[in-house]
mmCIF file of C-alpha atoms in Angstrom:
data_model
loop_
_atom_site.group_PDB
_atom_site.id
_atom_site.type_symbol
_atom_site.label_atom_id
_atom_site.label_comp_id
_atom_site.label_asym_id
_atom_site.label_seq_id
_atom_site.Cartn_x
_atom_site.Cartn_y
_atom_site.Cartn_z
ATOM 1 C CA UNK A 1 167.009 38.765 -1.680
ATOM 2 C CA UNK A 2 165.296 35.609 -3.509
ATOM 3 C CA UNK A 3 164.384 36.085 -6.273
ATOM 4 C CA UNK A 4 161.693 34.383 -8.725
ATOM 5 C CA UNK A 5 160.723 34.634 -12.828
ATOM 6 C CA UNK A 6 156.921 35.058 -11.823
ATOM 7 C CA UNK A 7 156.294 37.148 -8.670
ATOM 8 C CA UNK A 8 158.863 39.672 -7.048
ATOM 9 C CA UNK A 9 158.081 41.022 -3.519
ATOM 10 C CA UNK A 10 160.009 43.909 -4.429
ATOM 11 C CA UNK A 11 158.675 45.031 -7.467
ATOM 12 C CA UNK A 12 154.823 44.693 -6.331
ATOM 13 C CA UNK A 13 155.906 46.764 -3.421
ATOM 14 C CA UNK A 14 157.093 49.179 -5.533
ATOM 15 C CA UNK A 15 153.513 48.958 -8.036
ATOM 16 C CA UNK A 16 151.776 49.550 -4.587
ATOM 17 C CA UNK A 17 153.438 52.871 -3.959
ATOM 18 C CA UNK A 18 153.543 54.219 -7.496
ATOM 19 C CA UNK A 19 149.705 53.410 -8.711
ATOM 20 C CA UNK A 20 148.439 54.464 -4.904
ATOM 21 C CA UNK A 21 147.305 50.908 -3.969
ATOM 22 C CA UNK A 22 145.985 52.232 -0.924
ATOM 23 C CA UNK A 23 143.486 54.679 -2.470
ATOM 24 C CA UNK A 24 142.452 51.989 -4.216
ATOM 25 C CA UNK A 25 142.033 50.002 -1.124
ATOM 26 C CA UNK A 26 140.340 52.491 1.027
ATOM 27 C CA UNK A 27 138.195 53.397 -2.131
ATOM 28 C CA UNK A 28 136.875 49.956 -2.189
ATOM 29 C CA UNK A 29 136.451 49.594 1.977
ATOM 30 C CA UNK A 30 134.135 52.772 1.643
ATOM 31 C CA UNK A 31 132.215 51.429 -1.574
ATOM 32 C CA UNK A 32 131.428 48.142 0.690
ATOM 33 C CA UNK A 33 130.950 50.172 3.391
ATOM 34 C CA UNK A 34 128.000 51.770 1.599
ATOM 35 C CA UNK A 35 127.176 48.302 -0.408
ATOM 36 C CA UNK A 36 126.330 47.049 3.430
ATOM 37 C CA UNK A 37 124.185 49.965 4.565
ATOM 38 C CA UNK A 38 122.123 50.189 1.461
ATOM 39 C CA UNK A 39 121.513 46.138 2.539
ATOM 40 C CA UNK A 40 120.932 46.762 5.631
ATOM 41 C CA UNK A 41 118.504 50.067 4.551
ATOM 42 C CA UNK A 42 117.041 48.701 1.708
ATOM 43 C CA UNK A 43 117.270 44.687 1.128
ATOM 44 C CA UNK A 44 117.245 43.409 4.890
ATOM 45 C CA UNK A 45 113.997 42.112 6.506
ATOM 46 C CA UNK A 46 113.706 44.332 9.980
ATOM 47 C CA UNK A 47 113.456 41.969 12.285
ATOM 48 C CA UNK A 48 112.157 41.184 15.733
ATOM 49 C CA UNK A 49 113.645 38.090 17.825
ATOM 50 C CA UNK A 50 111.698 36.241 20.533
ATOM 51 C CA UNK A 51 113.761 33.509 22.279
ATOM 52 C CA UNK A 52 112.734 30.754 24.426
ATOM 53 C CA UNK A 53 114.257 28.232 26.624
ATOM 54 C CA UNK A 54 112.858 24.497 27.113
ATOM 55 C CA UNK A 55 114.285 21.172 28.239
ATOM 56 C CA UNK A 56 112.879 17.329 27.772
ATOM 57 C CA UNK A 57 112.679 15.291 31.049
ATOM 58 C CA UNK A 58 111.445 12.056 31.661
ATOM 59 C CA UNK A 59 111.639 9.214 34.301
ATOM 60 C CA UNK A 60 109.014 10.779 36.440
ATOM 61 C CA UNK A 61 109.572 8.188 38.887
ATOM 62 C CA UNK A 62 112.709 9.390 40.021
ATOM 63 C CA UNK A 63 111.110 12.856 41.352
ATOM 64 C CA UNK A 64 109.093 10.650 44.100
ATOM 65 C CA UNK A 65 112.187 10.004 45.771
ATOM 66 C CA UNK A 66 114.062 12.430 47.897
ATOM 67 C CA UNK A 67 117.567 12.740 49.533
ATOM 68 C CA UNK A 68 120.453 9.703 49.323
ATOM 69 C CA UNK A 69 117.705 7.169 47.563
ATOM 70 C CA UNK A 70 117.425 9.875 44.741
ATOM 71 C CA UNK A 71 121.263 10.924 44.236
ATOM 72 C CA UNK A 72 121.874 7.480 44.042
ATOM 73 C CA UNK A 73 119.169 6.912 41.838
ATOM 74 C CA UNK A 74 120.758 9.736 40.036
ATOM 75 C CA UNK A 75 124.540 8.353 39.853
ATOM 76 C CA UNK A 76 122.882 4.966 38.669
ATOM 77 C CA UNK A 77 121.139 6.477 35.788
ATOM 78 C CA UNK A 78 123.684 8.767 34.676
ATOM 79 C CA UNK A 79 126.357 5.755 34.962
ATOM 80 C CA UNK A 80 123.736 3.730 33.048
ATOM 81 C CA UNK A 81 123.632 6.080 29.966
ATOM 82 C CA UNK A 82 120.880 8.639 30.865
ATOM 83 C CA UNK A 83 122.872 11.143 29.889
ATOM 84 C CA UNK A 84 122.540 9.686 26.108
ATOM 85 C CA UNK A 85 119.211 9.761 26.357
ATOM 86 C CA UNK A 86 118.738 13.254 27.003
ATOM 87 C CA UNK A 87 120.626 14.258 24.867
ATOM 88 C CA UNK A 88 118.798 12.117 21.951
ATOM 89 C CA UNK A 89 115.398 13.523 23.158
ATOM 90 C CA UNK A 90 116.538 17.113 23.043
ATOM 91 C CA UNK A 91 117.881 16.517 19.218
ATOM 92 C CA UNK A 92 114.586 14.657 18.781
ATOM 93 C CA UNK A 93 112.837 17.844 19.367
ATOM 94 C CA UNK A 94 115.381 20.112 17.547
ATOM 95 C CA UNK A 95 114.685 17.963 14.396
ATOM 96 C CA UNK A 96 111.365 17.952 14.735
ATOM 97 C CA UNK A 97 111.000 21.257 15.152
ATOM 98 C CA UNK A 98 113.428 21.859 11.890
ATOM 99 C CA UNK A 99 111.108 19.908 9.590
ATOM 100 C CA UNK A 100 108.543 20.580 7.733
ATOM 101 C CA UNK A 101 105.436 19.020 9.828
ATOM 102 C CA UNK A 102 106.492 21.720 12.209
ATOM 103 C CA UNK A 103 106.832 24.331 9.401
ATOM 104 C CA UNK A 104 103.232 23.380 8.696
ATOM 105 C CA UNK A 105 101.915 23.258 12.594
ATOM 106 C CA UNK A 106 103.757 26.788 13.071
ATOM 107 C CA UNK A 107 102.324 28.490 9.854
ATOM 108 C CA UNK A 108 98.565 26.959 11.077
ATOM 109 C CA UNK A 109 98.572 28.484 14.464
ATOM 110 C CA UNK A 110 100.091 32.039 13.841
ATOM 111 C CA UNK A 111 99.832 32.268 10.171
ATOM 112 C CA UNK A 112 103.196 32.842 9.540
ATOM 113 C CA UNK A 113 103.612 33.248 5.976
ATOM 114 C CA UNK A 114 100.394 36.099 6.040
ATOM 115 C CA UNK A 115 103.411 37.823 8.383
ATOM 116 C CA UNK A 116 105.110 38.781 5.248
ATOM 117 C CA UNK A 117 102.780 39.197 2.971
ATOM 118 C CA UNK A 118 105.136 40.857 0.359
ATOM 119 C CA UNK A 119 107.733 38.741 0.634
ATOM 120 C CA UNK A 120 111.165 39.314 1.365
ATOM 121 C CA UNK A 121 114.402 40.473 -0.817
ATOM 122 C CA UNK A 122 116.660 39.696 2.226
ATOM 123 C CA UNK A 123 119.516 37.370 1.141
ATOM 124 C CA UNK A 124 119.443 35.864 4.871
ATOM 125 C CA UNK A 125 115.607 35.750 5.209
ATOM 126 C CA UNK A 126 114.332 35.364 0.858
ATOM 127 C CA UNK A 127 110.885 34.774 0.379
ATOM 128 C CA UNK A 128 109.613 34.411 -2.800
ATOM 129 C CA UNK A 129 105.732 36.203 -3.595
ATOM 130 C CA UNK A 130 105.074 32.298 -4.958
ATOM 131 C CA UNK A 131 107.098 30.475 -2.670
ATOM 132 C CA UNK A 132 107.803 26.587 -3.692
ATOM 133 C CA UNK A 133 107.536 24.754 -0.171
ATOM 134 C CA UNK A 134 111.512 24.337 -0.198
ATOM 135 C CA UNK A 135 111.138 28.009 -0.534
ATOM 136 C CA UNK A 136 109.099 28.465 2.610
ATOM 137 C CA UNK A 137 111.003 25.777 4.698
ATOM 138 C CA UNK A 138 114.218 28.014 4.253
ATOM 139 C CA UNK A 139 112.248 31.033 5.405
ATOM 140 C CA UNK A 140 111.286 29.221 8.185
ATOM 141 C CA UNK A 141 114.336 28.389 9.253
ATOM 142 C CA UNK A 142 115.169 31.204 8.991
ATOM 143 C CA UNK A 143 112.719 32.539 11.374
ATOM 144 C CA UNK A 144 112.679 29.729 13.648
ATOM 145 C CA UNK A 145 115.939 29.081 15.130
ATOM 146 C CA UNK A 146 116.320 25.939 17.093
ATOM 147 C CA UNK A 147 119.444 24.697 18.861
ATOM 148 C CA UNK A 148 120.447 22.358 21.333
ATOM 149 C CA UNK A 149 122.822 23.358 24.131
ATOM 150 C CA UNK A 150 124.642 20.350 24.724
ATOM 151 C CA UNK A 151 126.885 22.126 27.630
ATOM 152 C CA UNK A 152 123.151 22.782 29.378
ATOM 153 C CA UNK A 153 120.939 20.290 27.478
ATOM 154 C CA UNK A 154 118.664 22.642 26.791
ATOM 155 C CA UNK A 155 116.578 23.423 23.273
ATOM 156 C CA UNK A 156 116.671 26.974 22.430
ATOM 157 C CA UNK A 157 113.985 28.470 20.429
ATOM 158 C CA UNK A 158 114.110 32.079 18.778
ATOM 159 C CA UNK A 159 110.967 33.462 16.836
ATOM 160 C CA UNK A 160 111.542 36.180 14.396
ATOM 161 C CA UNK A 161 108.882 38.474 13.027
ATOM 162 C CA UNK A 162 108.560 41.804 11.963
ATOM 163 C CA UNK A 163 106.407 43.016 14.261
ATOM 164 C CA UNK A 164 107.213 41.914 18.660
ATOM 165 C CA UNK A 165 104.000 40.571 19.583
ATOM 166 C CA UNK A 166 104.219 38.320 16.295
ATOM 167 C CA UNK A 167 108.201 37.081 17.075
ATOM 168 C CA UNK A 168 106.713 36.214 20.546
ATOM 169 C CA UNK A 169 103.512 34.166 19.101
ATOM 170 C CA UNK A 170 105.664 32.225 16.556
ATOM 171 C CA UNK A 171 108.064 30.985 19.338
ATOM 172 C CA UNK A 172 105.258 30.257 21.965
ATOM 173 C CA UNK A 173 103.386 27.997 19.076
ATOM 174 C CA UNK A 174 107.379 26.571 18.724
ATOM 175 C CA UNK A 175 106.754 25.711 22.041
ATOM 176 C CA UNK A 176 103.213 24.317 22.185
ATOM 177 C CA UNK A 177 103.865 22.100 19.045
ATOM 178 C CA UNK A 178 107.163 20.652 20.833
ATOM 179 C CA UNK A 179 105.021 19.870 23.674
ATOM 180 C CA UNK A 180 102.319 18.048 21.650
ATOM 181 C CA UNK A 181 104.979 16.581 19.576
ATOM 182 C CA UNK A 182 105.908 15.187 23.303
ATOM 183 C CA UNK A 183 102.650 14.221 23.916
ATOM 184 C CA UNK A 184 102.191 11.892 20.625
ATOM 185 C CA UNK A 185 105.290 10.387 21.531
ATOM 186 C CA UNK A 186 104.050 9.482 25.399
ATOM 187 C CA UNK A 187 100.665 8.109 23.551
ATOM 188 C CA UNK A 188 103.116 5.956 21.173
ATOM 189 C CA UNK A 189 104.893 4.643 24.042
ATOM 190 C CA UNK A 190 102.070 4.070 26.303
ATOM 191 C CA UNK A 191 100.251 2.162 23.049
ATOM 192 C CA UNK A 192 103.324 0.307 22.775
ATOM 193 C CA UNK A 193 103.690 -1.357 26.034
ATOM 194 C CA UNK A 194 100.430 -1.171 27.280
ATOM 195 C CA UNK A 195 98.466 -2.688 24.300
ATOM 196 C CA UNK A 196 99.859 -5.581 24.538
ATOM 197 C CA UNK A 197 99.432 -6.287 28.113
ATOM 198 C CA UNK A 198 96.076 -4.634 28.347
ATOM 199 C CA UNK A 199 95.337 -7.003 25.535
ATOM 200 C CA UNK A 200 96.270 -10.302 27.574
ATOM 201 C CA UNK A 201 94.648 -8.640 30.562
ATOM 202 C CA UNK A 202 91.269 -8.098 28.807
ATOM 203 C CA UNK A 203 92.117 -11.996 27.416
ATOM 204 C CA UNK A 204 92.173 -13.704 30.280
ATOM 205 C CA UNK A 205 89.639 -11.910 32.021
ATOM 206 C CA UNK A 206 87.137 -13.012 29.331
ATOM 207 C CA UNK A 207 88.635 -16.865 30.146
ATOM 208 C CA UNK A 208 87.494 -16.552 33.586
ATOM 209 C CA UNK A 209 84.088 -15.499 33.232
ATOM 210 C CA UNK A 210 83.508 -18.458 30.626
ATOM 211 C CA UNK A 211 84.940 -20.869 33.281
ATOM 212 C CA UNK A 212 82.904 -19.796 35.703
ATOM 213 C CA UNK A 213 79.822 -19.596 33.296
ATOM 214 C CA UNK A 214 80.458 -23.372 32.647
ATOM 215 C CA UNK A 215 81.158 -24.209 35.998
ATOM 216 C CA UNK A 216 77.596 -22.755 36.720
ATOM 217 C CA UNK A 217 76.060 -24.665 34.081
ATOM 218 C CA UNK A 218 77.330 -27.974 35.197
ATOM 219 C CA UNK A 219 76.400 -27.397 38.809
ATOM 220 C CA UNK A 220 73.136 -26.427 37.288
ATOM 221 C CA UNK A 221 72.604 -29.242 35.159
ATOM 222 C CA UNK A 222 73.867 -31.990 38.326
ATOM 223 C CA UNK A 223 72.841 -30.014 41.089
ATOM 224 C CA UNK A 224 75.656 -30.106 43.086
ATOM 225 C CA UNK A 225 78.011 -27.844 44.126
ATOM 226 C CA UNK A 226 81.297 -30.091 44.515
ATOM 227 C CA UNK A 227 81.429 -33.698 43.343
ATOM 228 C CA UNK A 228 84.396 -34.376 44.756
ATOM 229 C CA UNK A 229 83.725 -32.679 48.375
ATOM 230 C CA UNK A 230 79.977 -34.985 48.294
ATOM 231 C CA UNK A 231 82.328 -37.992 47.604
ATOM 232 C CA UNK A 232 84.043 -37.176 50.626
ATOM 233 C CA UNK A 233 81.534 -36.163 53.072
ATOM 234 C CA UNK A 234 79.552 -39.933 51.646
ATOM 235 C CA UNK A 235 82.935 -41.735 52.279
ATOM 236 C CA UNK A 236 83.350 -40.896 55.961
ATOM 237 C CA UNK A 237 79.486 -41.430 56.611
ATOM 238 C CA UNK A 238 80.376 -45.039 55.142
ATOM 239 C CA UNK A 239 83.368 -45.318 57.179
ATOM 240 C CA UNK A 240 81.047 -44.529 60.811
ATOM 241 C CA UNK A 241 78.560 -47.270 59.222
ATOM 242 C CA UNK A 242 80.987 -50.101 58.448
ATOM 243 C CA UNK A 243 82.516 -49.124 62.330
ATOM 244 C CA UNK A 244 79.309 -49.467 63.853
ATOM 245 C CA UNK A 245 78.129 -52.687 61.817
ATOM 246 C CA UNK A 246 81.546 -54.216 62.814
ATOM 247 C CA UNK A 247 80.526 -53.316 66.571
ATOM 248 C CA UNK A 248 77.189 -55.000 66.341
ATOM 249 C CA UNK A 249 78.618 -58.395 64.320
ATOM 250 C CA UNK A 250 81.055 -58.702 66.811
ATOM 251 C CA UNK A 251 78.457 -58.298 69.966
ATOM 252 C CA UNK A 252 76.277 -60.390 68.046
ATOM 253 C CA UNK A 253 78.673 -63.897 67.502
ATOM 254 C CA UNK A 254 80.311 -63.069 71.009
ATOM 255 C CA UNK A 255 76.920 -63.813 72.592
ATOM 256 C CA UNK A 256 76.479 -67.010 70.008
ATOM 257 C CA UNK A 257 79.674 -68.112 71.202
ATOM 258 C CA UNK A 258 78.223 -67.886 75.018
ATOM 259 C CA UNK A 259 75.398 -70.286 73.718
ATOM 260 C CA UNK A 260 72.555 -67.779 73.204
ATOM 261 C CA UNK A 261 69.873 -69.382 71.233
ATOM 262 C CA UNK A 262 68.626 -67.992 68.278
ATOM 263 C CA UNK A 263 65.217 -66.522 69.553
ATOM 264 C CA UNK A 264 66.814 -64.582 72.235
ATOM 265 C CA UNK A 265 65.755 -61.234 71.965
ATOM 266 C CA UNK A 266 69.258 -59.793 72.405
ATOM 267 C CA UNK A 267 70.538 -61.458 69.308
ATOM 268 C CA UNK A 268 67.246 -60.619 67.237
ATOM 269 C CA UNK A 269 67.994 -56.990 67.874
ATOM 270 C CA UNK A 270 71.807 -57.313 67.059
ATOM 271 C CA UNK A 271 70.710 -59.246 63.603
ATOM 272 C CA UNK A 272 68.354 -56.402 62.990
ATOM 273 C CA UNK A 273 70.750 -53.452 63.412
ATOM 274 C CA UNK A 274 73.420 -55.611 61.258
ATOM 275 C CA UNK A 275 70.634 -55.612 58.594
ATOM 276 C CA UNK A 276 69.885 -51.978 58.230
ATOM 277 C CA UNK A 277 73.821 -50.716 58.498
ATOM 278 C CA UNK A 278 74.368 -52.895 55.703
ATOM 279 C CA UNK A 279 71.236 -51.331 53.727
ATOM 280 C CA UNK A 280 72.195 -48.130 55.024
ATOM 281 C CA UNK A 281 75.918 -48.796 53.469
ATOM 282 C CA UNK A 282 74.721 -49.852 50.292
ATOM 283 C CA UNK A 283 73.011 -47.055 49.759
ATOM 284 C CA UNK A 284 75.170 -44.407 50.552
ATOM 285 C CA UNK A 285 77.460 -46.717 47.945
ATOM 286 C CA UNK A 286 74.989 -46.625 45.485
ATOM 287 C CA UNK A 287 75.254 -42.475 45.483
ATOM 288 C CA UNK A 288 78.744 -43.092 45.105
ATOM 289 C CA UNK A 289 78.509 -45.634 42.005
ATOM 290 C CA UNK A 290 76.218 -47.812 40.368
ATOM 291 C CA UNK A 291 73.067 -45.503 39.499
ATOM 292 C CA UNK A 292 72.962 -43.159 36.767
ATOM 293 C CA UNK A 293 72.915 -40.068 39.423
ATOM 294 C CA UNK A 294 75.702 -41.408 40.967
ATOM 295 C CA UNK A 295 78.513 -38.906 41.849
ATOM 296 C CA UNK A 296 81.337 -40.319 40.003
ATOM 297 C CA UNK A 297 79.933 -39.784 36.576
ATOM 298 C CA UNK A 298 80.569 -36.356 37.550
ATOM 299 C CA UNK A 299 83.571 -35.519 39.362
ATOM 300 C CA UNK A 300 86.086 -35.680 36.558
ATOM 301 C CA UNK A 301 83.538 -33.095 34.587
ATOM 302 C CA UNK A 302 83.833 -30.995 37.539
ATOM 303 C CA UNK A 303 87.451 -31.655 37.700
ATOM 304 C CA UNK A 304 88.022 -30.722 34.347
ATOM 305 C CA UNK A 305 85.473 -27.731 34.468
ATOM 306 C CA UNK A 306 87.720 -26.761 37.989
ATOM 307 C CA UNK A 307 91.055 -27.132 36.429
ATOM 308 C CA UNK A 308 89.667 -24.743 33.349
ATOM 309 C CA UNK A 309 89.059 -22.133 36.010
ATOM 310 C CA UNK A 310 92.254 -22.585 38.504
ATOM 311 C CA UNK A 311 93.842 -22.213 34.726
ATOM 312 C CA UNK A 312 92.193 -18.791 33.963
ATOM 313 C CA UNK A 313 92.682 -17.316 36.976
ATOM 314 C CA UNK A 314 96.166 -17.859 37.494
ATOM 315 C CA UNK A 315 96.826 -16.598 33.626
ATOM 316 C CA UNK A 316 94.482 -13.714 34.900
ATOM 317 C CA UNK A 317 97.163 -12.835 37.614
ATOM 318 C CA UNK A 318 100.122 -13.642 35.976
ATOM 319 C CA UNK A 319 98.576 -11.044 33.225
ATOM 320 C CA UNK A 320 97.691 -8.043 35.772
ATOM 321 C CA UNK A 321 101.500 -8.615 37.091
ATOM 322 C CA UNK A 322 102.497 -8.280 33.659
ATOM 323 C CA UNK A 323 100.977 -5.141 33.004
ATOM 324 C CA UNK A 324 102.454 -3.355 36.129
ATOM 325 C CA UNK A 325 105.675 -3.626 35.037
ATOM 326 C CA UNK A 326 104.731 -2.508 31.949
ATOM 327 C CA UNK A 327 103.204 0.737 33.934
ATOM 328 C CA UNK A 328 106.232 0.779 35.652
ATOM 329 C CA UNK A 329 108.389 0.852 32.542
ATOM 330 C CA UNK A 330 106.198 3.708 31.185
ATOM 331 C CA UNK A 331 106.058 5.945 33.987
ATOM 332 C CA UNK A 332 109.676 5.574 33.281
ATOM 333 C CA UNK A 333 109.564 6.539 29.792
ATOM 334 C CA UNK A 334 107.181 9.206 29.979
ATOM 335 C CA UNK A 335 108.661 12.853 28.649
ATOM 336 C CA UNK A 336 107.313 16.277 29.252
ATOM 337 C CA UNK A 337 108.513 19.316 27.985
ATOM 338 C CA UNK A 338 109.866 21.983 30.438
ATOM 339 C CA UNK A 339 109.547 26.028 29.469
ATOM 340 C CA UNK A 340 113.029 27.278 31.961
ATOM 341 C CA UNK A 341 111.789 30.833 30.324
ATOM 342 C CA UNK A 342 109.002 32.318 27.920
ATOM 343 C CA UNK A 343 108.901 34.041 25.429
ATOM 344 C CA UNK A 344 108.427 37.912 25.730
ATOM 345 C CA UNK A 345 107.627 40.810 23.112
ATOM 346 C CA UNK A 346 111.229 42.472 22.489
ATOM 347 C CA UNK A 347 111.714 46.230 22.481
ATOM 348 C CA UNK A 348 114.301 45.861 19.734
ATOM 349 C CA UNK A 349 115.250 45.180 16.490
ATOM 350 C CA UNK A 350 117.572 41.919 16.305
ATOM 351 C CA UNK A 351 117.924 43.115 12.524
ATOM 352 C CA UNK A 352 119.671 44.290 10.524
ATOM 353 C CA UNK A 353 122.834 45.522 12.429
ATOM 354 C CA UNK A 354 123.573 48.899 10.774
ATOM 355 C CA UNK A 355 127.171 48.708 12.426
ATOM 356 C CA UNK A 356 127.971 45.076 12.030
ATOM 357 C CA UNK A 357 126.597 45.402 7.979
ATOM 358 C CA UNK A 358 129.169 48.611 7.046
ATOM 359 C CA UNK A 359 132.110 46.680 8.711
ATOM 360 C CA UNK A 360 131.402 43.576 6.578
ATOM 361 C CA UNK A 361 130.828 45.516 3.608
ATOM 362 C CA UNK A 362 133.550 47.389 4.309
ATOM 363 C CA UNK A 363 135.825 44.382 4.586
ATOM 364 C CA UNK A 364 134.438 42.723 1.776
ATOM 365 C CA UNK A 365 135.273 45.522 -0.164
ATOM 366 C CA UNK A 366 138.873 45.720 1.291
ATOM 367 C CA UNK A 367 139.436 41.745 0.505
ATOM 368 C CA UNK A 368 138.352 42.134 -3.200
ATOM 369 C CA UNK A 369 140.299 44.759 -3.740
ATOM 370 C CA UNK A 370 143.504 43.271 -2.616
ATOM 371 C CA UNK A 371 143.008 39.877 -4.353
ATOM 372 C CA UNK A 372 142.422 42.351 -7.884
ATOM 373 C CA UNK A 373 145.688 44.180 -6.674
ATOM 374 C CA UNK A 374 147.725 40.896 -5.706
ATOM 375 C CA UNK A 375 146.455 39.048 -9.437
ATOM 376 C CA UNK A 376 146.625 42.118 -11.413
ATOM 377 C CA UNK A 377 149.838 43.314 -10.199
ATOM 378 C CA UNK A 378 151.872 40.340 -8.999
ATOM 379 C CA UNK A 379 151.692 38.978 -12.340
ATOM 380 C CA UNK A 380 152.126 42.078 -14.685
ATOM 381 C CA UNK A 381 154.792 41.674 -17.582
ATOM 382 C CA UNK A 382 157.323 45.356 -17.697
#
């Protein structure tokens, strides 16, 4: 057999059998044994344990739809990274619920540090009587278990007390401050996309009531209605007059060209309907131009005052389209907080385990005492 200067299989063998290494052994198994159930009699906080079940879901706008529309809605926004964001928003909430805000929320609602109003000697579960807030975020953490299932994507919340009604208060008020933490997140997202576009809404809505307020003050102040449609309506009464006056001064000079005199009455009558079209021309002229009431001092201020308003209502629109895609996008965006199962009063302890504490005293016992035995032995000089 090998051999070395240092350690010999052989000869430690041979120490185990002579010195009655395994009285030793079994000595130390029983004094862990009993190390363990004086913890678990003594030192460990009895415990109750409350556990819950939530999950974070959003995209509310998916649940209107129904049948293929929705599974390939579905495949879309799983292929599209969904997935990645469920599974951020369910760490979201288990690190939220892991800090000390939520500490501070939790300890508010149920009073959870007047739970243990002694403190606790527990190595798992200490508690100082003066606790430094590190101090009481460890507790709580230790009372508060939060994990996310990343096989279901689900949080799961345990709330341990010493009594069962108070482990099942300190993980419904888990709950309740997960789903307000929720809640100020929707409110941050809905102020973040609909501020802005409420904002321009509210904008341009103010734009269009000023153009219209000026456009009523310069029809006030002119007293008309629409410059341009006056202009118009004037322009095809002058066109009727200048066909009519062309009628008459061509009846007239074709019965001057037959030789009527001068006096005939025919001709008198022709002269005097010439005469008034042409006064009757000149004046609907002069409410075109030429007076100071005339309408074209005033149709490029109503143009102007016109092309304010087509303006503002168009950035009005354009505005209101804007912020229904931003709805759209939030309704998208929106999380709530699902409870799959409440929390109930347990019947049992969850701690300490009486069994499970002997064994590992027991084996820590068993492992110290062969590490003393392998170092004390192995090495010993005949």
């Amino acid at each position: 057999m090998m051999r070395f200067s240092s350690f010999d299989l052989d000869r430690v063998t041979g120490h185990f059998r002579r010195s009655k290494a395994w009285t030793i052994l079994a000595a130390s198994a029983a004094v862990g044994a009993l190390g363990g159930l004086f913890y678990a009699i003594v030192l460990a906080l009895p415990l109750y344990s409350s556990a819950a079940t939530v999950v974070v879901r959003g995209g509310s706008g998916e649940l209107s739809q129904s049948g293929a529309v929705a599974m390939t809605r579905r495949a879309t926004a799983a292929a599209s990274g969904a997935d990645a964001i469920a599974l951020l928003d369910g760490f979201l909430v288990q690190e939220y619920l892991s800090s000390p805000d939520a500490m501070r929320e939790v300890d508010s609602r149920v009073q959870l540090f007047d739970m243990f109003p002694g403190g606790s000697w527990d190595p798992a579960h200490p508690l100082p009587l003066n606790p430094s807030p590190e101090a009481k975020l460890a507790f709580y953490r230790s009372v508060v278990n939060v994990h996310y299932s990343l096989t279901r994507q689900t949080v799961e919340i345990e709330g341990r007390a010493k009594r069962p009604d108070q482990a099942a208060r300190i993980a419904q008020a888990t709950i309740n401050i997960a789903e307000d933490f929720i809640n100020r997140y929707n409110a941050r997202v809905r102020n973040d996309l609909l501020a802005t576009s409420e904002a321009t809404v509210r904008e341009a809505a103010d734009n269009v009531a000023t153009a219209q307020a000026a456009m009523r003050a310069l029809r006030n102040s002119t007293g008309r209605l629409d410059p341009e449609a006056e202009a118009n309506r004037i322009g095809a009464v002058i066109q009727q007059l200048e066909i009519q006056r062309a009628g008459a001064v061509a009846e007239r000079d074709a019965l001057r060209s037959l030789g009527a005199p001068g006096g005939n009455p025919k001709v008198i009558e022709l002269d005097s309907r010439v005469s008034t079209l042409e006064r009757f021309i000149e004046n609907e002229r002069t409410k075109l131009v030429g007076s100071t009431a005339a309408i074209s001092g005033n149709i490029s201020s109503f143009e102007n005052a016109n092309a304010d308003l087509l303006m503002a209502q168009e950035t009005l629109t354009e505005a209101r389209s804007q912020r229904l895609v931003a709805q759209t996008n939030l309704t998208r965006q929106q999380r709530y907080l699902l409870t799959v199962s409440s929390p109930t009063a347990p019947s049992q302890h969850s701690w300490p385990r009486h069994f499970l504490s002997l064994l590992a005293g027991a084996a820590i016992g068993l492992i110290a005492a062969m590490l003393w035995l392998l170092f004390t032995r192995a090495f010993a000089v005949d």
